[in-house]
């Protein structure tokens, strides 16, 4: 005679076993037949017997789960292999934690999801003890959706529209140009310096420009207009070299006087937690660590006097000597 109760419970029972084994077992933490029976009964209200557990395990193995059986008077089971190994999960967590592109809230949520890819007993081994120096995290929680929308627009060959953030001299976030709606023919998404940028053609500016993705105020709109074709001679590698650069040299804390109009530029470079102090009605002080190299001095010089080095004196003197050297070279050429 059929046990209809057992037949009705077979499907949910095997599904719960498929859930329990990956979540709770590994080589160091196997579960016995009795433990599985108790979990099914206590937590899910499903009755099971030794023979049914054995049959269900065999069915799951045939389905493809790598379940190892420790044969003894009390058989024990554990998941022997998974899609991701522990070292791989650790690398993923390190990448998420160190990324400047992913917000703190999203980082925590992603790491929690990564934890579900191993057993409960192994989660403690995923705890990372890495210190990420000068980690700067954005605060735009819509980044995921912004990137996804831009990518869809690129694939569809459509233009996008969006508003862009700026900063006042008091470090207050505002919409740039009083909320102007920018229109862009997006060509590429670029990861540089641990930030995401969208590269595309601006018809208004008549050239290819870049926007940092986490500065985009909300998910862009995908327009019906077809993107303006990318110039045939456009080379993204060359463009990147021209637009982005890195410092190299001895680390030193500098005190800079900056024009108020440069607050956004400074936050983009050094992060929102950078120390800024009011200097006067038209400028602010910025105190941060930089590499005191020729690249840094060239970066300061490029602002045409809107950035001045206040301290330390040694860096001011190096900067003065660099300018004097260039001035002397120009005079020599004119002789």
C-alpha positions as a printed NumPy array, in Angstrom:
array([[  0.   ,   0.   ,   0.   ],
       [  1.341,   3.466,  -0.921],
       [  2.332,   5.87 ,   1.805],
       [  0.793,   8.985,   0.274],
       [  2.279,  11.203,   2.969],
       [  5.767,  10.01 ,   2.069],
       [  5.06 ,  10.543,  -1.64 ],
       [  3.799,  14.099,  -1.022],
       [  6.87 ,  14.914,   1.093],
       [  9.465,  13.475,  -1.315],
       [  9.753,  16.568,  -3.546],
       [ 10.046,  19.21 ,  -0.818],
       [ 12.295,  16.918,   1.233],
       [ 14.882,  16.501,  -1.494],
       [ 14.745,  20.229,  -2.266],
       [ 15.428,  21.066,   1.368],
       [ 18.317,  18.605,   1.406],
       [ 19.674,  20.373,  -1.666],
       [ 19.524,  23.599,   0.366],
       [ 20.835,  22.218,   3.686],
       [ 23.918,  20.394,   2.407],
       [ 25.623,  23.355,   0.591],
       [ 24.731,  25.774,   3.396],
       [ 25.854,  23.698,   6.357],
       [ 28.358,  21.069,   5.292],
       [ 31.978,  20.93 ,   4.221],
       [ 34.905,  18.602,   4.826],
       [ 35.277,  19.838,   8.391],
       [ 31.549,  19.934,   9.101],
       [ 29.713,  16.849,   7.788],
       [ 26.142,  16.048,   8.821],
       [ 25.028,  12.587,   9.831],
       [ 21.832,  10.903,   8.678],
       [ 20.304,  11.502,  12.11 ],
       [ 21.244,  15.189,  12.02 ],
       [ 19.656,  15.599,   8.59 ],
       [ 16.486,  13.864,   9.785],
       [ 16.306,  16.162,  12.816],
       [ 16.876,  19.338,  10.773],
       [ 14.157,  18.372,   8.309],
       [ 11.729,  17.637,  11.124],
       [ 12.574,  20.495,  13.516],
       [ 13.024,  23.319,  11.017],
       [ 10.782,  22.339,   8.114],
       [  8.236,  19.957,   9.613],
       [  9.167,  17.173,   7.203],
       [  9.532,  13.588,   8.394],
       [ 12.243,  11.351,   6.945],
       [ 13.805,   7.939,   7.517],
       [ 17.319,   6.613,   7.083],
       [ 16.388,   4.824,   3.868],
       [ 14.724,   7.898,   2.349],
       [ 17.745,  10.076,   3.194],
       [ 20.028,   7.552,   1.494],
       [ 17.834,   7.509,  -1.635],
       [ 17.585,  11.314,  -1.712],
       [ 21.362,  11.701,  -1.395],
       [ 21.836,   9.243,  -4.282],
       [ 19.36 ,  11.236,  -6.399],
       [ 21.196,  14.499,  -5.654],
       [ 24.525,  12.92 ,  -6.617],
       [ 22.983,  11.705,  -9.884],
       [ 21.667,  15.246, -10.416],
       [ 25.218,  16.583, -10.169],
       [ 25.911,  17.599,  -6.552],
       [ 29.362,  16.492,  -5.422],
       [ 28.318,  14.898,  -2.119],
       [ 30.919,  12.833,  -0.285],
       [ 29.676,  10.035,   1.982],
       [ 31.634,   8.984,   5.054],
       [ 30.541,   5.362,   5.501],
       [ 30.284,   4.142,   9.071],
       [ 27.646,   2.912,  11.488],
       [ 26.315,   6.461,  11.223],
       [ 26.863,   7.721,   7.671],
       [ 27.851,  11.366,   7.294],
       [ 27.666,  13.641,   4.245],
       [ 29.264,  16.846,   3.056],
       [ 29.601,  18.888,  -0.138],
       [ 33.034,  18.007,  -1.536],
       [ 33.407,  20.706,  -4.209],
       [ 31.75 ,  23.983,  -5.067],
       [ 31.638,  26.428,  -7.93 ],
       [ 33.993,  28.747,  -6.039],
       [ 36.886,  27.665,  -3.833],
       [ 37.718,  29.58 ,  -0.64 ],
       [ 40.799,  31.356,  -2.109],
       [ 38.638,  32.56 ,  -5.021],
       [ 35.984,  33.906,  -2.639],
       [ 38.679,  35.683,  -0.614],
       [ 39.958,  37.39 ,  -3.757],
       [ 36.414,  38.494,  -4.641],
       [ 35.926,  39.969,  -1.167],
       [ 39.265,  41.8  ,  -1.36 ],
       [ 38.302,  43.268,  -4.737],
       [ 34.908,  44.423,  -3.452],
       [ 36.297,  45.932,  -0.251],
       [ 39.093,  47.826,  -2.002],
       [ 37.019,  49.147,  -4.894],
       [ 36.469,  52.905,  -4.877],
       [ 33.681,  52.412,  -7.37 ],
       [ 31.406,  50.395,  -5.069],
       [ 29.755,  52.215,  -2.162],
       [ 30.201,  51.024,   1.433],
       [ 26.571,  49.875,   1.591],
       [ 26.815,  47.954,  -1.684],
       [ 30.16 ,  46.475,  -0.643],
       [ 28.642,  45.067,   2.544],
       [ 25.66 ,  43.662,   0.621],
       [ 27.904,  42.02 ,  -1.997],
       [ 30.132,  40.451,   0.644],
       [ 27.077,  38.995,   2.38 ],
       [ 26.082,  37.394,  -0.926],
       [ 29.604,  36.047,  -1.427],
       [ 29.299,  34.391,   1.997],
       [ 26.357,  32.35 ,   0.703],
       [ 28.657,  30.685,  -1.846],
       [ 30.235,  28.568,   0.885],
       [ 29.088,  26.724,   4.006],
       [ 28.318,  28.411,   7.311],
       [ 31.306,  26.681,   8.859],
       [ 33.669,  28.251,   6.319],
       [ 32.357,  31.842,   6.532],
       [ 34.709,  32.687,   9.409],
       [ 37.639,  31.839,   7.124],
       [ 36.483,  34.533,   4.709],
       [ 37.096,  37.274,   7.244],
       [ 39.678,  39.54 ,   5.692],
       [ 42.326,  41.369,   7.674],
       [ 43.567,  43.56 ,   4.872],
       [ 43.966,  47.29 ,   5.387],
       [ 43.203,  49.192,   2.217],
       [ 45.261,  52.389,   2.334],
       [ 43.431,  55.62 ,   1.492],
       [ 40.291,  53.763,   0.484],
       [ 37.799,  56.296,  -0.842],
       [ 34.226,  55.107,  -1.269],
       [ 31.554,  56.96 ,  -3.288],
       [ 28.101,  57.647,  -1.853],
       [ 26.001,  57.253,  -5.008],
       [ 23.91 ,  54.134,  -4.318],
       [ 22.512,  54.1  ,  -7.884],
       [ 25.875,  53.279,  -9.472],
       [ 24.887,  49.723, -10.402],
       [ 21.863,  50.909, -12.338],
       [ 23.705,  53.849, -13.899],
       [ 26.426,  51.569, -15.286],
       [ 23.869,  49.03 , -16.504],
       [ 21.845,  51.708, -18.312],
       [ 24.919,  53.227, -19.958],
       [ 26.016,  49.788, -21.111],
       [ 22.561,  49.13 , -22.59 ],
       [ 22.707,  52.456, -24.432],
       [ 26.159,  51.66 , -25.864],
       [ 24.963,  48.255, -27.076],
       [ 21.843,  49.811, -28.607],
       [ 23.779,  52.699, -30.183],
       [ 21.567,  55.278, -28.446],
       [ 22.298,  58.627, -26.798],
       [ 21.786,  59.206, -23.087],
       [ 20.757,  62.21 , -20.988],
       [ 21.612,  62.898, -17.358],
       [ 22.397,  65.502, -14.719],
       [ 25.821,  65.775, -13.107],
       [ 27.03 ,  66.612,  -9.608],
       [ 29.352,  69.48 ,  -8.753],
       [ 30.673,  70.915,  -5.463],
       [ 30.662,  74.39 ,  -4.011],
       [ 33.624,  75.944,  -2.192],
       [ 32.02 ,  74.716,   1.06 ],
       [ 32.046,  71.088,  -0.182],
       [ 28.274,  71.055,  -0.686],
       [ 27.061,  68.742,  -3.436],
       [ 24.909,  70.482,  -6.051],
       [ 23.761,  69.798,  -9.59 ],
       [ 26.247,  71.233, -12.062],
       [ 25.279,  74.292, -14.124],
       [ 22.018,  74.715, -12.195],
       [ 20.739,  71.275, -13.109],
       [ 21.676,  71.271, -16.804],
       [ 20.703,  68.056, -18.612],
       [ 23.714,  66.661, -20.452],
       [ 23.343,  64.644, -23.643],
       [ 26.018,  62.191, -24.678],
       [ 26.692,  59.616, -27.373],
       [ 28.373,  56.98 , -25.153],
       [ 31.208,  54.933, -26.667],
       [ 32.966,  53.164, -23.796],
       [ 32.9  ,  52.557, -20.071],
       [ 36.4  ,  52.927, -18.661],
       [ 37.797,  51.74 , -15.326],
       [ 40.713,  53.963, -14.334],
       [ 42.195,  54.699, -10.935],
       [ 39.463,  52.436,  -9.483],
       [ 36.726,  54.714, -10.79 ],
       [ 34.284,  54.168, -13.638],
       [ 34.095,  56.749, -16.418],
       [ 31.859,  56.98 , -19.449],
       [ 33.565,  58.219, -22.615],
       [ 31.462,  59.665, -25.386],
       [ 30.807,  62.486, -27.823],
       [ 29.202,  65.721, -26.65 ],
       [ 27.524,  67.562, -29.516],
       [ 27.366,  70.726, -27.41 ],
       [ 31.139,  70.727, -26.8  ],
       [ 31.924,  69.292, -30.224],
       [ 34.398,  66.757, -28.886],
       [ 34.855,  63.504, -27.004],
       [ 34.549,  63.995, -23.24 ],
       [ 34.503,  61.915, -20.055],
       [ 32.148,  61.844, -17.073],
       [ 32.81 ,  59.994, -13.847],
       [ 29.945,  57.569, -13.359],
       [ 29.494,  58.077,  -9.604],
       [ 29.052,  61.815, -10.249],
       [ 25.992,  61.17 , -12.425],
       [ 23.015,  62.234, -10.32 ],
       [ 20.536,  59.479, -11.25 ],
       [ 19.997,  56.67 , -13.734],
       [ 20.414,  58.224, -17.221],
       [ 17.594,  58.271, -19.712],
       [ 18.134,  56.383, -22.959],
       [ 17.044,  58.627, -25.814],
       [ 15.526,  57.611, -29.124],
       [ 18.296,  59.465, -30.947],
       [ 21.02 ,  57.304, -32.464],
       [ 24.509,  57.976, -31.134],
       [ 26.834,  60.111, -33.213],
       [ 29.34 ,  57.628, -34.713],
       [ 32.7  ,  57.327, -33.027],
       [ 35.466,  59.01 , -35.073],
       [ 37.422,  56.464, -37.101],
       [ 40.749,  57.782, -35.792],
       [ 39.681,  57.648, -32.143],
       [ 42.021,  55.487, -30.067],
       [ 40.833,  54.866, -26.529],
       [ 44.333,  53.904, -25.307],
       [ 45.836,  57.188, -26.513],
       [ 42.858,  59.155, -25.215],
       [ 43.222,  57.572, -21.779],
       [ 46.913,  58.461, -21.599],
       [ 46.113,  62.08 , -22.383],
       [ 43.278,  62.403, -19.869],
       [ 44.509,  60.322, -16.912],
       [ 47.859,  60.18 , -15.187],
       [ 49.471,  58.884, -11.983],
       [ 52.006,  60.314,  -9.561],
       [ 55.356,  58.776,  -8.621],
       [ 57.696,  60.148,  -6.006],
       [ 58.166,  60.586,  -2.24 ],
       [ 54.954,  60.855,  -0.214],
       [ 54.605,  64.179,   1.592],
       [ 51.777,  66.097,   3.263],
       [ 51.095,  69.348,   1.448],
       [ 48.97 ,  72.377,   2.273],
       [ 47.413,  73.825,  -0.882],
       [ 45.445,  77.001,  -1.438],
       [ 42.757,  76.34 ,  -4.063],
       [ 40.23 ,  78.519,  -5.82 ],
       [ 36.652,  77.709,  -4.782],
       [ 35.827,  76.665,  -8.341],
       [ 38.2  ,  73.692,  -7.934],
       [ 36.396,  71.964,  -5.051],
       [ 34.882,  69.288,  -7.334],
       [ 38.234,  68.697,  -9.007],
       [ 39.946,  68.227,  -5.658],
       [ 37.275,  65.856,  -4.354],
       [ 37.518,  63.85 ,  -7.572],
       [ 41.261,  63.554,  -7.032],
       [ 41.452,  63.029,  -3.266],
       [ 37.965,  61.927,  -2.136],
       [ 35.197,  63.55 ,  -0.094],
       [ 37.004,  62.93 ,   3.223],
       [ 39.977,  65.08 ,   2.24 ],
       [ 40.704,  67.855,   4.762],
       [ 39.551,  71.266,   3.517],
       [ 39.527,  74.549,   5.437],
       [ 38.223,  77.974,   4.534],
       [ 41.033,  80.353,   3.498],
       [ 39.209,  83.469,   2.358],
       [ 36.031,  84.362,   0.449],
       [ 37.344,  83.017,  -2.845],
       [ 39.56 ,  80.075,  -1.879],
       [ 40.053,  77.159,   0.487],
       [ 42.957,  75.209,   1.925],
       [ 43.411,  71.532,   1.143],
       [ 45.699,  69.319,   3.212],
       [ 46.587,  65.911,   1.853],
       [ 49.396,  63.504,   1.007],
       [ 50.814,  63.518,  -2.506],
       [ 53.875,  62.278,  -4.324],
       [ 56.169,  65.279,  -4.641],
       [ 57.191,  64.574,  -8.218],
       [ 57.522,  66.545, -11.419],
       [ 54.098,  65.202, -12.358],
       [ 52.601,  66.748,  -9.208],
       [ 54.27 ,  70.09 ,  -9.863],
       [ 53.046,  70.024, -13.445],
       [ 49.542,  69.267, -12.164],
       [ 49.679,  72.314,  -9.844],
       [ 51.077,  74.52 , -12.619],
       [ 48.283,  73.426, -14.955],
       [ 45.704,  75.291, -12.88 ],
       [ 47.215,  78.603, -13.934],
       [ 47.672,  80.034, -10.447],
       [ 44.379,  78.703,  -9.029],
       [ 46.38 ,  76.258,  -6.891],
       [ 49.253,  77.48 ,  -4.707],
       [ 51.554,  75.433,  -2.457],
       [ 51.506,  76.911,   1.054],
       [ 53.584,  74.238,   2.799],
       [ 55.962,  72.566,   3.386],
       [ 58.777,  74.92 ,   2.467],
       [ 60.821,  72.115,   0.904],
       [ 58.063,  71.358,  -1.607],
       [ 57.546,  75.073,  -2.303],
       [ 61.267,  75.377,  -3.023],
       [ 61.233,  72.354,  -5.368],
       [ 58.288,  73.87 ,  -7.21 ],
       [ 60.001,  77.282,  -7.422],
       [ 63.162,  75.661,  -8.789],
       [ 61.175,  73.748, -11.407],
       [ 59.496,  76.952, -12.597],
       [ 62.818,  78.832, -12.564],
       [ 64.443,  76.056, -14.577],
       [ 61.711,  76.22 , -17.201],
       [ 61.89 ,  80.027, -17.244],
       [ 65.674,  79.92 , -17.753],
       [ 65.284,  77.387, -20.54 ],
       [ 62.782,  79.62 , -22.345],
       [ 65.087,  82.658, -22.011],
       [ 68.03 ,  80.634, -23.318],
       [ 66.061,  79.617, -26.398],
       [ 65.201,  83.261, -27.093],
       [ 68.834,  84.432, -26.896]])
